[in-house]
Amino acid sequence: MGASLMARNIFNQPPKDEKESAAPSPAPVKSTKLPGSVGGLRDSLREITANSIRDIEPDRIDVDGLRDRLILEDSSIEDLAESIRKHGQQVPIMVRPSDQPDRYRIIYGRRRLAAIRRVGGTVKAIVRTLDDDASLIAQGQENNLRLDPSFIEKSFFIKEMQEAGYKPGVIQDALGLTRQGVSNHRVVIEQLPDELVRLIGPAHGVGRRQWGDLAALSEKVPLVDIARETLAALPDTTPSSDRFQAVYVACSSKARGAANQSARSQTIVVKDKSGSPVGTLSVDGKSIAIKITRKDNPEFGQWLEERAENTLRQLFEQWQNERGSGT
């Protein structure tokens, strides 16, 4: 019976007399530190939700803090909005009081808030007074439980947390990762341009090894330029994982071409018997070039210029004769 009452309190509006007696903004309470484990978070949420659900106007909630997802305003928001139109808001968001009166800052539930702003009406929210560390842990663990963020989304979130100055222990608790796990994500994201990650998107199903292979190409080819060109040719509805694959194939192909070109390219300095440079011979996959610097050999340069056309023709005829004779 108790569980049934709690479920009604969480997922349905509170009785009318409870709504009317609720203060417009929460009374200050002692800052709460949520436990680090996912199980501890779940237990804590059960304890705090029964008496802390509020109906809040969406325009009183500020969406600030760190983004934990690469895509927020996408087609799935409209799908969620349609579901809420039909069935109501089934899961509350979590907010904490702002420094400004009667305003709140979101902890988690950004997609639900965006959907309800499209639908209209109030949003059901758990109101908790949490410090920055506890808010971040709640945000990260709730997303792990509900959304299963991709490898690159976790990596990007880790990067933002580090740049914001959060301590390693808080970052580990927020995502349920070990120190080595955080390091594995950080090593990859530090090699990738932010714009490249945003162009591709979350790429669910693409793991550390594949992103690492793409990151390794950053020293060989311009990843962002190739990504822009590749993705421009794809339909806008192309899934993020397919966008990753297309970019990776294009970058790998460019890198192989650059490597082959480099392997075939060489420049030889031709010297006379005394060791003085006569000119340079440059060879690559597209051309053979002979270069004589007039400053170093002005007289020879003039002599060669006068005879270059005939000399080249003679060399070509010599090649034809040798090829015809089989030598």
Short mmCIF file of C-alpha atoms in Angstrom, two decimals:
data_model
loop_
_atom_site.label_atom_id
_atom_site.label_comp_id
_atom_site.label_asym_id
_atom_site.label_seq_id
_atom_site.Cartn_x
_atom_site.Cartn_y
_atom_site.Cartn_z
CA MET A 1 0.00 0.00 0.00
CA GLY A 2 2.84 2.38 0.90
CA ALA A 3 4.55 1.76 -2.44
CA SER A 4 1.29 2.44 -4.24
CA LEU A 5 0.85 5.76 -2.45
CA MET A 6 4.44 6.75 -3.28
CA ALA A 7 3.91 5.94 -6.95
CA ARG A 8 0.83 8.18 -7.04
CA ASN A 9 2.78 10.98 -5.38
CA ILE A 10 5.61 10.66 -7.91
CA PHE A 11 3.68 10.23 -11.14
CA ASN A 12 0.40 12.06 -10.50
CA GLN A 13 -0.51 15.50 -9.27
CA PRO A 14 -0.72 15.84 -5.47
CA PRO A 15 -4.16 16.25 -3.93
CA LYS A 16 -5.67 19.72 -4.27
CA ASP A 17 -5.26 20.64 -0.61
CA GLU A 18 -1.57 19.70 -0.76
CA LYS A 19 -1.07 21.90 -3.81
CA GLU A 20 -2.75 24.85 -2.21
CA SER A 21 -0.84 24.54 1.05
CA ALA A 22 2.54 24.27 -0.66
CA ALA A 23 4.72 27.37 -0.40
CA PRO A 24 5.63 29.01 -3.70
CA SER A 25 9.30 28.28 -3.12
CA PRO A 26 11.00 25.65 -0.95
CA ALA A 27 12.20 26.35 2.56
CA PRO A 28 15.97 26.24 2.82
CA VAL A 29 17.29 22.92 3.98
CA LYS A 30 20.72 21.61 4.66
CA SER A 31 22.73 20.97 1.50
CA THR A 32 22.55 17.27 0.65
CA LYS A 33 25.33 15.08 -0.71
CA LEU A 34 23.96 12.19 -2.72
CA PRO A 35 25.77 8.86 -2.37
CA GLY A 36 28.12 7.87 -5.15
CA SER A 37 26.62 4.51 -6.11
CA VAL A 38 23.74 4.13 -8.55
CA GLY A 39 21.90 1.98 -6.01
CA GLY A 40 22.37 4.67 -3.38
CA LEU A 41 20.99 7.29 -5.76
CA ARG A 42 17.90 5.16 -6.42
CA ASP A 43 17.28 4.69 -2.70
CA SER A 44 17.74 8.40 -2.05
CA LEU A 45 15.29 9.33 -4.79
CA ARG A 46 12.66 7.02 -3.27
CA GLU A 47 13.10 8.74 0.06
CA ILE A 48 12.91 12.32 -1.17
CA THR A 49 10.19 12.18 -3.82
CA ALA A 50 7.09 11.47 -1.72
CA ASN A 51 6.76 14.98 -0.26
CA SER A 52 8.75 17.13 -2.68
CA ILE A 53 6.89 17.00 -6.02
CA ARG A 54 5.82 20.46 -7.17
CA ASP A 55 3.97 21.79 -10.18
CA ILE A 56 6.18 24.60 -11.50
CA GLU A 57 5.78 26.94 -14.44
CA PRO A 58 8.49 26.06 -17.00
CA ASP A 59 9.53 29.70 -17.42
CA ARG A 60 10.62 29.72 -13.77
CA ILE A 61 13.24 27.03 -14.45
CA ASP A 62 16.68 28.00 -15.77
CA VAL A 63 18.46 25.46 -17.97
CA ASP A 64 22.07 26.05 -17.02
CA GLY A 65 24.98 23.90 -15.92
CA LEU A 66 26.80 21.27 -17.97
CA ARG A 67 25.24 19.57 -20.97
CA ASP A 68 25.38 15.78 -20.71
CA ARG A 69 23.96 15.07 -24.16
CA LEU A 70 25.20 16.16 -27.58
CA ILE A 71 21.71 16.54 -28.99
CA LEU A 72 18.87 18.06 -27.03
CA GLU A 73 16.55 19.80 -29.49
CA ASP A 74 15.97 16.96 -31.95
CA SER A 75 13.03 15.04 -33.36
CA SER A 76 12.81 12.91 -30.22
CA ILE A 77 11.72 15.99 -28.26
CA GLU A 78 8.60 16.24 -30.42
CA ASP A 79 7.93 12.52 -29.91
CA LEU A 80 8.22 13.00 -26.16
CA ALA A 81 5.95 16.05 -26.32
CA GLU A 82 3.30 14.02 -28.15
CA SER A 83 3.52 11.28 -25.51
CA ILE A 84 3.06 13.85 -22.74
CA ARG A 85 0.03 15.31 -24.58
CA LYS A 86 -1.59 11.88 -24.57
CA HIS A 87 -0.51 10.41 -21.24
CA GLY A 88 0.76 13.28 -19.13
CA GLN A 89 4.20 13.65 -17.60
CA GLN A 90 5.07 10.24 -16.18
CA VAL A 91 8.46 11.01 -14.63
CA PRO A 92 9.32 14.22 -12.76
CA ILE A 93 12.38 16.31 -13.44
CA MET A 94 14.67 17.49 -10.62
CA VAL A 95 15.43 21.13 -9.85
CA ARG A 96 17.11 23.10 -7.08
CA PRO A 97 16.29 26.59 -5.81
CA SER A 98 17.99 29.44 -7.62
CA ASP A 99 19.61 32.43 -5.98
CA GLN A 100 16.69 34.44 -7.35
CA PRO A 101 13.32 34.25 -5.58
CA ASP A 102 10.77 31.78 -6.96
CA ARG A 103 13.17 30.50 -9.59
CA TYR A 104 14.86 27.13 -10.00
CA ARG A 105 17.87 25.59 -11.74
CA ILE A 106 17.48 22.27 -13.48
CA ILE A 107 19.47 19.27 -12.25
CA TYR A 108 18.16 16.67 -14.68
CA GLY A 109 15.26 16.24 -17.10
CA ARG A 110 16.21 18.73 -19.81
CA ARG A 111 14.40 16.78 -22.54
CA ARG A 112 11.22 16.48 -20.48
CA LEU A 113 11.32 20.21 -19.73
CA ALA A 114 11.81 21.05 -23.42
CA ALA A 115 8.88 18.80 -24.36
CA ILE A 116 6.56 20.32 -21.76
CA ARG A 117 7.45 23.80 -22.98
CA ARG A 118 6.08 22.72 -26.35
CA VAL A 119 2.97 21.14 -24.86
CA GLY A 120 2.21 23.91 -22.37
CA GLY A 121 1.24 23.72 -18.73
CA THR A 122 3.24 23.15 -15.58
CA VAL A 123 6.05 20.65 -15.10
CA LYS A 124 6.22 18.15 -12.25
CA ALA A 125 9.54 18.57 -10.50
CA ILE A 126 11.35 17.19 -7.49
CA VAL A 127 12.73 20.19 -5.60
CA ARG A 128 15.96 19.57 -3.73
CA THR A 129 18.54 21.90 -2.21
CA LEU A 130 21.81 20.42 -3.42
CA ASP A 131 25.29 21.85 -3.79
CA ASP A 132 27.09 21.79 -7.15
CA ASP A 133 28.82 18.44 -6.56
CA ALA A 134 25.65 16.66 -5.45
CA SER A 135 23.69 18.18 -8.37
CA LEU A 136 26.26 16.95 -10.85
CA ILE A 137 26.24 13.44 -9.36
CA ALA A 138 22.44 13.33 -9.49
CA GLN A 139 22.45 14.55 -13.10
CA GLY A 140 25.03 12.03 -14.26
CA GLN A 141 23.61 9.02 -12.42
CA GLU A 142 20.00 9.68 -13.44
CA ASN A 143 21.10 9.86 -17.08
CA ASN A 144 23.06 6.63 -16.74
CA LEU A 145 19.99 4.93 -15.31
CA ARG A 146 17.51 6.27 -17.88
CA LEU A 147 19.31 7.32 -21.06
CA ASP A 148 22.39 5.08 -21.45
CA PRO A 149 24.60 7.86 -22.89
CA SER A 150 27.05 6.85 -25.62
CA PHE A 151 30.82 6.64 -25.22
CA ILE A 152 31.43 10.01 -26.83
CA GLU A 153 28.64 11.71 -24.84
CA LYS A 154 30.25 10.48 -21.62
CA SER A 155 33.65 11.62 -22.89
CA PHE A 156 32.32 15.07 -23.75
CA PHE A 157 30.61 15.34 -20.36
CA ILE A 158 33.87 14.38 -18.64
CA LYS A 159 35.73 17.06 -20.57
CA GLU A 160 33.19 19.72 -19.58
CA MET A 161 33.27 18.63 -15.93
CA GLN A 162 37.07 18.83 -15.86
CA GLU A 163 37.09 22.25 -17.51
CA ALA A 164 34.52 23.41 -14.96
CA GLY A 165 36.89 22.38 -12.15
CA TYR A 166 35.08 19.39 -10.67
CA LYS A 167 37.25 17.01 -8.65
CA PRO A 168 38.09 13.53 -10.04
CA GLY A 169 36.04 11.76 -7.38
CA VAL A 170 32.91 13.75 -8.24
CA ILE A 171 33.36 13.00 -11.95
CA GLN A 172 33.75 9.29 -11.24
CA ASP A 173 30.61 9.24 -9.09
CA ALA A 174 28.59 11.19 -11.64
CA LEU A 175 29.17 8.57 -14.34
CA GLY A 176 29.78 5.48 -12.22
CA LEU A 177 33.29 5.07 -13.67
CA THR A 178 36.62 4.10 -12.15
CA ARG A 179 39.63 6.41 -12.39
CA GLN A 180 40.92 4.32 -15.31
CA GLY A 181 37.52 4.48 -16.99
CA VAL A 182 37.52 8.28 -16.83
CA SER A 183 41.07 8.31 -18.19
CA ASN A 184 40.09 6.07 -21.13
CA HIS A 185 37.34 8.51 -22.12
CA ARG A 186 39.52 11.58 -21.61
CA VAL A 187 42.41 10.31 -23.76
CA VAL A 188 40.12 9.97 -26.77
CA ILE A 189 38.14 13.22 -26.41
CA GLU A 190 41.31 15.29 -26.00
CA GLN A 191 42.44 14.24 -29.50
CA LEU A 192 39.15 15.13 -31.20
CA PRO A 193 38.03 18.64 -32.20
CA ASP A 194 34.79 19.63 -30.46
CA GLU A 195 33.26 20.60 -33.80
CA LEU A 196 33.89 17.14 -35.22
CA VAL A 197 32.08 15.49 -32.30
CA ARG A 198 29.12 17.84 -32.66
CA LEU A 199 28.95 17.25 -36.42
CA ILE A 200 28.75 13.48 -35.95
CA GLY A 201 26.57 13.40 -32.83
CA PRO A 202 26.24 10.80 -30.06
CA ALA A 203 26.81 7.76 -32.30
CA HIS A 204 25.29 5.14 -30.01
CA GLY A 205 27.01 1.78 -30.51
CA VAL A 206 30.32 3.36 -31.51
CA GLY A 207 32.81 2.62 -28.77
CA ARG A 208 36.20 3.66 -27.51
CA ARG A 209 38.26 1.75 -30.08
CA GLN A 210 36.43 3.21 -33.09
CA TRP A 211 36.55 6.77 -31.79
CA GLY A 212 40.21 6.20 -30.90
CA ASP A 213 40.95 5.06 -34.46
CA LEU A 214 39.33 8.24 -35.81
CA ALA A 215 41.26 10.38 -33.32
CA ALA A 216 44.53 8.79 -34.48
CA LEU A 217 43.89 10.17 -37.99
CA SER A 218 43.89 13.76 -36.69
CA GLU A 219 47.65 14.03 -37.24
CA LYS A 220 47.36 12.93 -40.87
CA VAL A 221 44.29 14.64 -42.32
CA PRO A 222 41.99 17.62 -41.48
CA LEU A 223 39.16 15.73 -39.77
CA VAL A 224 36.68 18.61 -39.51
CA ASP A 225 37.03 19.65 -43.18
CA ILE A 226 36.55 16.07 -44.37
CA ALA A 227 33.60 15.59 -42.02
CA ARG A 228 31.85 18.73 -43.30
CA GLU A 229 32.29 17.65 -46.92
CA THR A 230 31.21 14.06 -46.24
CA LEU A 231 28.17 14.87 -44.13
CA ALA A 232 26.95 17.54 -46.53
CA ALA A 233 26.30 14.76 -49.05
CA LEU A 234 24.21 12.70 -46.59
CA PRO A 235 20.49 13.13 -45.84
CA ASP A 236 19.74 15.12 -42.69
CA THR A 237 17.96 12.06 -41.27
CA THR A 238 21.08 9.89 -41.40
CA PRO A 239 21.54 8.18 -38.00
CA SER A 240 24.49 9.41 -35.97
CA SER A 241 26.24 6.03 -35.99
CA ASP A 242 26.07 5.99 -39.81
CA ARG A 243 27.43 9.55 -39.88
CA PHE A 244 30.39 8.37 -37.84
CA GLN A 245 31.03 5.48 -40.22
CA ALA A 246 30.87 7.72 -43.29
CA VAL A 247 33.31 10.22 -41.76
CA TYR A 248 35.68 7.48 -40.64
CA VAL A 249 35.76 5.85 -44.08
CA ALA A 250 36.39 9.21 -45.78
CA CYS A 251 39.16 10.18 -43.35
CA SER A 252 40.82 6.77 -43.62
CA SER A 253 40.78 6.99 -47.41
CA LYS A 254 42.31 10.48 -47.36
CA ALA A 255 44.97 9.34 -44.89
CA ARG A 256 45.95 6.37 -47.08
CA GLY A 257 46.16 8.62 -50.13
CA ALA A 258 48.33 11.11 -48.25
CA ALA A 259 50.60 8.30 -47.04
CA ASN A 260 50.99 6.88 -50.56
CA GLN A 261 51.69 10.34 -51.93
CA SER A 262 54.31 10.96 -49.29
CA ALA A 263 55.96 7.59 -49.94
CA ARG A 264 56.24 8.35 -53.67
CA SER A 265 57.51 11.90 -53.20
CA GLN A 266 61.24 12.59 -53.12
CA THR A 267 63.64 15.37 -54.05
CA ILE A 268 67.18 14.62 -55.15
CA VAL A 269 69.95 17.22 -55.25
CA VAL A 270 72.11 16.57 -58.34
CA LYS A 271 75.78 17.53 -57.88
CA ASP A 272 78.80 17.78 -60.21
CA LYS A 273 82.09 15.90 -59.70
CA SER A 274 83.30 18.51 -57.23
CA GLY A 275 80.18 18.17 -55.10
CA SER A 276 78.64 21.51 -56.04
CA PRO A 277 74.85 21.46 -56.63
CA VAL A 278 73.75 21.53 -60.25
CA GLY A 279 70.00 21.37 -59.71
CA THR A 280 67.22 19.33 -58.11
CA LEU A 281 65.13 16.45 -59.37
CA SER A 282 61.66 16.24 -57.74
CA VAL A 283 59.56 13.11 -58.19
CA ASP A 284 56.05 12.38 -56.83
CA GLY A 285 53.03 10.41 -57.91
CA LYS A 286 51.96 13.06 -60.42
CA SER A 287 55.08 14.54 -62.00
CA ILE A 288 58.87 14.65 -62.51
CA ALA A 289 60.45 18.09 -62.32
CA ILE A 290 63.99 19.31 -63.00
CA LYS A 291 64.83 22.62 -61.38
CA ILE A 292 67.90 24.73 -62.10
CA THR A 293 68.45 27.77 -59.90
CA ARG A 294 69.67 30.62 -62.09
CA LYS A 295 71.45 32.30 -59.20
CA ASP A 296 73.65 29.25 -58.61
CA ASN A 297 74.28 28.33 -62.26
CA PRO A 298 73.29 31.25 -64.48
CA GLU A 299 75.31 30.18 -67.55
CA PHE A 300 74.22 26.54 -67.38
CA GLY A 301 70.64 27.65 -66.86
CA GLN A 302 70.79 29.75 -70.02
CA TRP A 303 72.42 26.90 -71.97
CA LEU A 304 69.78 24.37 -70.81
CA GLU A 305 66.92 26.73 -71.58
CA GLU A 306 68.08 27.00 -75.19
CA ARG A 307 68.36 23.23 -75.59
CA ALA A 308 65.66 21.92 -73.18
CA GLU A 309 62.97 21.30 -75.78
CA ASN A 310 65.24 19.39 -78.17
CA THR A 311 66.93 17.56 -75.30
CA LEU A 312 63.61 16.41 -73.88
CA ARG A 313 62.48 15.27 -77.33
CA GLN A 314 65.74 13.32 -77.81
CA LEU A 315 65.32 11.63 -74.44
CA PHE A 316 61.76 10.65 -75.34
CA GLU A 317 62.90 9.19 -78.69
CA GLN A 318 65.70 7.33 -76.94
CA TRP A 319 63.13 5.83 -74.53
CA GLN A 320 60.94 4.74 -77.45
CA ASN A 321 63.88 3.11 -79.20
CA GLU A 322 64.97 1.28 -76.05
CA ARG A 323 61.43 0.11 -75.38
CA GLY A 324 61.07 -1.07 -78.99
CA SER A 325 64.34 -3.01 -78.84
CA GLY A 326 63.40 -4.56 -75.53
CA THR A 327 66.43 -3.17 -73.71
#
